PDB file of C-alpha atoms and ligand atoms in Angstrom:
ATOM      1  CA  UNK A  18       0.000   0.000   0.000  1.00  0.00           C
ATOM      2  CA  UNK A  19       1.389   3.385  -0.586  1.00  0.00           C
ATOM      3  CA  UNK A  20       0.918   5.732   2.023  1.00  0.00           C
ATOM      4  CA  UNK A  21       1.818   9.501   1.985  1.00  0.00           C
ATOM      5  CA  UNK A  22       2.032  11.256   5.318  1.00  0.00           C
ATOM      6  CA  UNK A  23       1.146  15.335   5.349  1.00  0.00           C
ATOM      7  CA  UNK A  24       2.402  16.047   8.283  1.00  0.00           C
ATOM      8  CA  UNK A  25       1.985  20.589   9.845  1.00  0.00           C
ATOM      9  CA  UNK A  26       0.917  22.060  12.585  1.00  0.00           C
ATOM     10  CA  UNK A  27      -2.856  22.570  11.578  1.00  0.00           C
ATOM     11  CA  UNK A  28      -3.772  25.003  14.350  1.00  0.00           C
ATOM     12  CA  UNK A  29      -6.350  24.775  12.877  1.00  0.00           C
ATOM     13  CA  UNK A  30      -7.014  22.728  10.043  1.00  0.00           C
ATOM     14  CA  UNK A  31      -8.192  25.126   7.124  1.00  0.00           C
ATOM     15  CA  UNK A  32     -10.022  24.963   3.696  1.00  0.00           C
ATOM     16  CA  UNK A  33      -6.540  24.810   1.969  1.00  0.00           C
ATOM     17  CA  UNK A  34      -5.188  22.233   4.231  1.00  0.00           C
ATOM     18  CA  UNK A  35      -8.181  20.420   3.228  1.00  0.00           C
ATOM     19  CA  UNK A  36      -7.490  20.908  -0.312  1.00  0.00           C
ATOM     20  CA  UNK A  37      -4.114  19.406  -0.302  1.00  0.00           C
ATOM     21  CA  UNK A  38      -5.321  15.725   2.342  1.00  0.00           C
ATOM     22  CA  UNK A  39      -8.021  15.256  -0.370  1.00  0.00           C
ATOM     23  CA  UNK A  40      -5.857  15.998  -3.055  1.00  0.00           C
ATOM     24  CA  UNK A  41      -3.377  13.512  -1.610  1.00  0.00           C
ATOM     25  CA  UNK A  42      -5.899  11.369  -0.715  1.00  0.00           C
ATOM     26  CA  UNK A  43      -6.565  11.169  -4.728  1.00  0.00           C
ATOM     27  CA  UNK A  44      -2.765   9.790  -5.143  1.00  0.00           C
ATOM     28  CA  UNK A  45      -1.933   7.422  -2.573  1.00  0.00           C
ATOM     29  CA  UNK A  46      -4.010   4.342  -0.655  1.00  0.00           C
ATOM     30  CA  UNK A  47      -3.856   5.998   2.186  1.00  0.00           C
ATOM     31  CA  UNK A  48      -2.675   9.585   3.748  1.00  0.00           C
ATOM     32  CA  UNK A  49      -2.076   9.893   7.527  1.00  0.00           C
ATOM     33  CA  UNK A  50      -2.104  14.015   8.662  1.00  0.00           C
ATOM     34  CA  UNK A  51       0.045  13.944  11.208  1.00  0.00           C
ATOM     35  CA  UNK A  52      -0.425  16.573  13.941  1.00  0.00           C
ATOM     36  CA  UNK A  53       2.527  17.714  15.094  1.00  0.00           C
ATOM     37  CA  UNK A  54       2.928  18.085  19.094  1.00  0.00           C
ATOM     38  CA  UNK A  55       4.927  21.095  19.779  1.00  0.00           C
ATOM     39  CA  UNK A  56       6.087  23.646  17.171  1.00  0.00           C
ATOM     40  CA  UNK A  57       8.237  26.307  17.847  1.00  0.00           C
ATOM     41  CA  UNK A  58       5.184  28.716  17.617  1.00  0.00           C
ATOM     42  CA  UNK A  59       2.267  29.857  19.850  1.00  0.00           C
ATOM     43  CA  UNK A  60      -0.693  27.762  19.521  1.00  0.00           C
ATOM     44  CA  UNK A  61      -4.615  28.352  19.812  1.00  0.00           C
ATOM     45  CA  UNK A  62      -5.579  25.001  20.126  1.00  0.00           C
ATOM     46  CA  UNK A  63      -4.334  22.131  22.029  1.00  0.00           C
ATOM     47  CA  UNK A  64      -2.788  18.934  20.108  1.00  0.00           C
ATOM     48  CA  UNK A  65      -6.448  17.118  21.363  1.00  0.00           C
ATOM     49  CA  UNK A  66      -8.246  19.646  19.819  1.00  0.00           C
ATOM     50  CA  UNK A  67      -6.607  19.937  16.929  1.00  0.00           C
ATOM     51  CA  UNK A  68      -6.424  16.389  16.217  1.00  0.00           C
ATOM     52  CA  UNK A  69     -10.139  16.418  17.308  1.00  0.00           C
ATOM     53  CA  UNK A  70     -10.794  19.121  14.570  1.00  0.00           C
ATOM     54  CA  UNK A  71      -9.059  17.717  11.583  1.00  0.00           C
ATOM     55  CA  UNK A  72     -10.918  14.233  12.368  1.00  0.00           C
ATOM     56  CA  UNK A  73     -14.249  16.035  12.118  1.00  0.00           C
ATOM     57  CA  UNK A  74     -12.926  17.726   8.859  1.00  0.00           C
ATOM     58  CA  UNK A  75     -11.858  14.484   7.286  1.00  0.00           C
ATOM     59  CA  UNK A  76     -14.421  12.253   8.298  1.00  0.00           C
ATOM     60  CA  UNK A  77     -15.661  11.865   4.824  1.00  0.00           C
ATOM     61  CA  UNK A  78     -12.455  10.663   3.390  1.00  0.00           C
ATOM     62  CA  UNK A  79     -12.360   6.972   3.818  1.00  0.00           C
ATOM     63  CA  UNK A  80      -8.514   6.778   3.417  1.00  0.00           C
ATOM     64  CA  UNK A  81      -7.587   9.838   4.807  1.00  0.00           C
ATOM     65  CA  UNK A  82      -6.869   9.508   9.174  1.00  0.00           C
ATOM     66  CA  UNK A  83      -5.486  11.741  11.663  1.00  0.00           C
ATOM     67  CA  UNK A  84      -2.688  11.055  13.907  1.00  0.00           C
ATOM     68  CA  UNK A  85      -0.715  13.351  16.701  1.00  0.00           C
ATOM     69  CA  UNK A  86       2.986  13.050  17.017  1.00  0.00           C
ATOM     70  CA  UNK A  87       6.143  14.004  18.707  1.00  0.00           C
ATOM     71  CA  UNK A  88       9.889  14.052  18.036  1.00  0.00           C
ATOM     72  CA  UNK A  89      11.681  13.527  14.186  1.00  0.00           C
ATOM     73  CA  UNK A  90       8.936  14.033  10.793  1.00  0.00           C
ATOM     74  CA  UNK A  91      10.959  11.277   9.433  1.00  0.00           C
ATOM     75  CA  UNK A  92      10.769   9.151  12.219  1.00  0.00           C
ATOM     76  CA  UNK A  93       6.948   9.088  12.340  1.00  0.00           C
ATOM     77  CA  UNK A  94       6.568   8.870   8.457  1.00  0.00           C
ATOM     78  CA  UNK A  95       8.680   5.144   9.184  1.00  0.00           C
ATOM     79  CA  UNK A  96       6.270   4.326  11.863  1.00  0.00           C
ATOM     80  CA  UNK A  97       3.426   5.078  10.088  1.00  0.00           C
ATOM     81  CA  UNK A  98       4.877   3.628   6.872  1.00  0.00           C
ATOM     82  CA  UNK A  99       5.062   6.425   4.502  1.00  0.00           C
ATOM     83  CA  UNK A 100       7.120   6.578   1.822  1.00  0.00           C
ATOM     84  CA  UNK A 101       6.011  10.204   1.243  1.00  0.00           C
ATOM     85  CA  UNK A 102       5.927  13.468   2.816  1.00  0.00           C
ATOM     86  CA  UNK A 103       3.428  15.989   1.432  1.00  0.00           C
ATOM     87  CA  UNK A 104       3.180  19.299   1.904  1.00  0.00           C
ATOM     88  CA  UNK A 105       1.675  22.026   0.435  1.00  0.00           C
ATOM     89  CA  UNK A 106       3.299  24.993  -1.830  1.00  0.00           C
ATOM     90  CA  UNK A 107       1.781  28.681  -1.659  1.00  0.00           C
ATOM     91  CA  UNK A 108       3.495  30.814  -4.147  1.00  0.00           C
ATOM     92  CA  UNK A 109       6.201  32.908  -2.720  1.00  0.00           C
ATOM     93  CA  UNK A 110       5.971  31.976   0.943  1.00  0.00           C
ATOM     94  CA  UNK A 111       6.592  28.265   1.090  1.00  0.00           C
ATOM     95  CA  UNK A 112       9.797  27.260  -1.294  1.00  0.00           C
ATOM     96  CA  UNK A 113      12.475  28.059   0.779  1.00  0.00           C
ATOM     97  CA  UNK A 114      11.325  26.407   4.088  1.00  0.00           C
ATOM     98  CA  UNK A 115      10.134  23.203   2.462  1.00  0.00           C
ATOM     99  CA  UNK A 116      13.136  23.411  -0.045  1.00  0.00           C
ATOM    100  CA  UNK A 117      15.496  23.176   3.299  1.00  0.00           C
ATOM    101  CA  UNK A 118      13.684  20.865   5.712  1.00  0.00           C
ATOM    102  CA  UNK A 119      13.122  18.209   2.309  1.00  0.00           C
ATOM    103  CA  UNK A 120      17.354  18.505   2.435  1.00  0.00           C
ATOM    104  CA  UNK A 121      17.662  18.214   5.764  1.00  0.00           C
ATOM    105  CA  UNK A 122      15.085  15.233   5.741  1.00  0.00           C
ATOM    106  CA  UNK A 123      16.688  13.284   3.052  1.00  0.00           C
ATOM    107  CA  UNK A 124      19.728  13.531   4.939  1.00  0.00           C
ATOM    108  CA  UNK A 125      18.018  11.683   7.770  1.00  0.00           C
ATOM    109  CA  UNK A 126      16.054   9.764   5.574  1.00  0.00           C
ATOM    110  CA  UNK A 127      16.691   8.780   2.077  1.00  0.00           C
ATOM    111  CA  UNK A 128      13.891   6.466   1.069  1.00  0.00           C
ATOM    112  CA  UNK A 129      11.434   8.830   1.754  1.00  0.00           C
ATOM    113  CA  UNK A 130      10.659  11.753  -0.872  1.00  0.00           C
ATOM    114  CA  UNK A 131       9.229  14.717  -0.185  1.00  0.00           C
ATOM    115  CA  UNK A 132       5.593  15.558  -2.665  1.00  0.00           C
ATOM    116  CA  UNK A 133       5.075  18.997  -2.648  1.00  0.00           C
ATOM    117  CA  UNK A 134       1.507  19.897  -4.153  1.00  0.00           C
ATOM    118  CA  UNK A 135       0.917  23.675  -5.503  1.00  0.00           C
ATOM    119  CA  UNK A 136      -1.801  25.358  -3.390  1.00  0.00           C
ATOM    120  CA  UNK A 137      -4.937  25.896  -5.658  1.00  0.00           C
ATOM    121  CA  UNK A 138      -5.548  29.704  -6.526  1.00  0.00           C
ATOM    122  CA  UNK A 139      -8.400  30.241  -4.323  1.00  0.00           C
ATOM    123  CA  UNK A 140      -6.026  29.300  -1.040  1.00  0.00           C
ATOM    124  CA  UNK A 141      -2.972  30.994  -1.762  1.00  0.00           C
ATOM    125  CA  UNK A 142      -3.314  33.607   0.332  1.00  0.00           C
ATOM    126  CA  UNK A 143      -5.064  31.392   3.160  1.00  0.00           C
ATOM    127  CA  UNK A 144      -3.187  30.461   6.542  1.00  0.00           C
ATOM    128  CA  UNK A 145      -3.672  29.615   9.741  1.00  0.00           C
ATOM    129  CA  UNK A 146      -1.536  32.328  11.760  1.00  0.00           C
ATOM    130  CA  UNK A 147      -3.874  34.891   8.899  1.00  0.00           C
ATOM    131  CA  UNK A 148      -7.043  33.251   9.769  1.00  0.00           C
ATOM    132  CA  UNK A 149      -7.045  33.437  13.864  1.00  0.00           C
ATOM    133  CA  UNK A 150      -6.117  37.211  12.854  1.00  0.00           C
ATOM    134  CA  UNK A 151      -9.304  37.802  11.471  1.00  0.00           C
ATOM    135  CA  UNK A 152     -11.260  35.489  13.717  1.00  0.00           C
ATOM    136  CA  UNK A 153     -10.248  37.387  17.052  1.00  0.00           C
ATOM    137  CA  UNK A 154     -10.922  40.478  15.376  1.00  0.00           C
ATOM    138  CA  UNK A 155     -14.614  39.373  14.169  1.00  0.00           C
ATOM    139  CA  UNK A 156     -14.015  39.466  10.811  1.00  0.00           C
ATOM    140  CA  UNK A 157     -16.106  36.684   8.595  1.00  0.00           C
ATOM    141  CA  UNK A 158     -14.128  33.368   8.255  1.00  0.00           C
ATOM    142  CA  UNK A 159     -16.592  30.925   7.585  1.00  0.00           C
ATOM    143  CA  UNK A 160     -15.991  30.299   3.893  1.00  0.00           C
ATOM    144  CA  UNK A 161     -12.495  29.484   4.822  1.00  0.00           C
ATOM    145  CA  UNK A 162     -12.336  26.683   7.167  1.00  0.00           C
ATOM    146  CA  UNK A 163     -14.719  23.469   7.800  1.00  0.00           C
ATOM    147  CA  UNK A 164     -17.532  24.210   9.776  1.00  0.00           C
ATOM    148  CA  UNK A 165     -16.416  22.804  13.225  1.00  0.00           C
ATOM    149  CA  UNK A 166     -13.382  24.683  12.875  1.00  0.00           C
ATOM    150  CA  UNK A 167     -15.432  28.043  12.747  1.00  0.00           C
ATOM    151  CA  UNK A 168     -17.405  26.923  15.339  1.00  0.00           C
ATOM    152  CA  UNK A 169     -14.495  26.378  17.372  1.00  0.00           C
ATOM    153  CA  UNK A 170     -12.715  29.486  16.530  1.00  0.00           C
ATOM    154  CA  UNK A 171     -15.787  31.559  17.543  1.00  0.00           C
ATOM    155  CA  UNK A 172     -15.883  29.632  20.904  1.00  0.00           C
ATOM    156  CA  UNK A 173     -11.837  30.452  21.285  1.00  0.00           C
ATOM    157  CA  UNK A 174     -12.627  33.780  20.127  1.00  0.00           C
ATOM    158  CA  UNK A 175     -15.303  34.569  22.917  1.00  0.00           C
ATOM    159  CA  UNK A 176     -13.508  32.984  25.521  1.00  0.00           C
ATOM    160  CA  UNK A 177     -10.795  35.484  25.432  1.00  0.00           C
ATOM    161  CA  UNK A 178     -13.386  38.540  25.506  1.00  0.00           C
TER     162      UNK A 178
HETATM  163  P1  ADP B 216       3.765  23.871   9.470  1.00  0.00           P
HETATM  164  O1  ADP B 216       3.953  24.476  10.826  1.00  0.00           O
HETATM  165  O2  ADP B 216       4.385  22.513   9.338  1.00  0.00           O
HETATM  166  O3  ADP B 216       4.113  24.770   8.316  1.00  0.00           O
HETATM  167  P2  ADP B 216       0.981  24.312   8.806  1.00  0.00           P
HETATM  168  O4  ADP B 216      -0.203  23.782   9.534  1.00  0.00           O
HETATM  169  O5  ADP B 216       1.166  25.784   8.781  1.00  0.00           O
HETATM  170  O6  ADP B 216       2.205  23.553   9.430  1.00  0.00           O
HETATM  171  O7  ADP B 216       0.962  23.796   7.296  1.00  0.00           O
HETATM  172  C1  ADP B 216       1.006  22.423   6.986  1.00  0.00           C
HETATM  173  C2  ADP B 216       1.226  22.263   5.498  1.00  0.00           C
HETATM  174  O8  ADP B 216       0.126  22.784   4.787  1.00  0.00           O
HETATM  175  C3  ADP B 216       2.436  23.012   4.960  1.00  0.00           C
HETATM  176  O9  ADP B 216       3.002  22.249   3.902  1.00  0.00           O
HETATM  177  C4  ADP B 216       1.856  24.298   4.429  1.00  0.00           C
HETATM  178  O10 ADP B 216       2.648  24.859   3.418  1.00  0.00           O
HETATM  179  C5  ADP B 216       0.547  23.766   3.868  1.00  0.00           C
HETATM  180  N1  ADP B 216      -0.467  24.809   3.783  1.00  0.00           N
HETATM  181  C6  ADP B 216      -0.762  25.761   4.688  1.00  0.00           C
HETATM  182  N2  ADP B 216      -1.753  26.566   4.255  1.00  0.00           N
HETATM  183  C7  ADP B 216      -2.076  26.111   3.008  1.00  0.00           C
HETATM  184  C8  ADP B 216      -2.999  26.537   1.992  1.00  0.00           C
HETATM  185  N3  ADP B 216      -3.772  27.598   2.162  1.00  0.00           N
HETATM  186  N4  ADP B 216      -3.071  25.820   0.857  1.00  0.00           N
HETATM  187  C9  ADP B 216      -2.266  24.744   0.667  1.00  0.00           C
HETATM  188  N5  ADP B 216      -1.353  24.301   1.561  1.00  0.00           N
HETATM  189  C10 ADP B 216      -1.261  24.972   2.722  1.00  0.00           C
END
């Protein structure tokens, strides 16, 4: 079975994030989104609800499942038994990073290759750090992210009033 693993931070999981699992999904037997414990960044959500709100966003995908983890990319794409990491390209923004860490990976990891996938139009200018922006300030998001994930943004959002 091939199996791809898309691995981010997804705090939270968006429309464009979407795009690219189901996209995947479309490729390979089976595509594990790997939730990624702790990022060097400030989170909204917790890795449970994160994990919790990807699930709900995926749960029509039959091969597509969520997982947390911790520790080396790499590492869990072995566990999990990828042979490929995707990730998704916006134009400008994304090259350089994923253009490094695919480097870095392959020097950790050879078999596995990295599948980058080009953002569609209508999400290039979508992410996450963007979106909870616009959500704390009450601006309209809903078009942009599954619906448990607004839902959840607006409860985040209140709770901090
Ligand atoms: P990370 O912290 O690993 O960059 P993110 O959750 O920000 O995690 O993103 C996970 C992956 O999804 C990355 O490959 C990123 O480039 C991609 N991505 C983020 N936003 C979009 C979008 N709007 N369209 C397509 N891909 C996206």
């Amino acid at each position: 079975m091939t199996i791809a693993l898309y691995p981010g931070t997804f705090d939270p999981i968006t429309n464009g994030h979407l795009d690219i699992a189901i996209r995947a999904a479309n490729l390979f037997q089976k595509v594990v989104i790997g939730i990624y414990d702790t990022p060097a960044k400030n989170l909204l959500f917790t890795t449970e609800e994160r994990v919790d709100l990807a699930r709900q966003s995926v749960a029509g995908l039959p091969n597509v499942e969520v997982e947390p983890f911790s520790g080396l990319t790499v590492d869990f794409a072995a566990t999990v038994g990828a042979k490929a990491i995707v990730r998704g390209l916006r134009i400008g923004a994304d090259f350089e990073y994923e253009r490094e860490m695919a480097l870095m990976n392959k020097n950790l990891s050879p078999d596995i290759e990295l599948v980058c996938l080009m953002a569609s139009l209508k999400y290039q200018f979508l992410s996450s750090a963007r979106l909870k922006e616009v959500a704390s300030l009450g601006g309209y998001i809903d078009d942009l992210v599954p619906k448990p994930v607004a839902e959840a943004l607006k409860k985040k959002t209140l709770s901090k009033v």
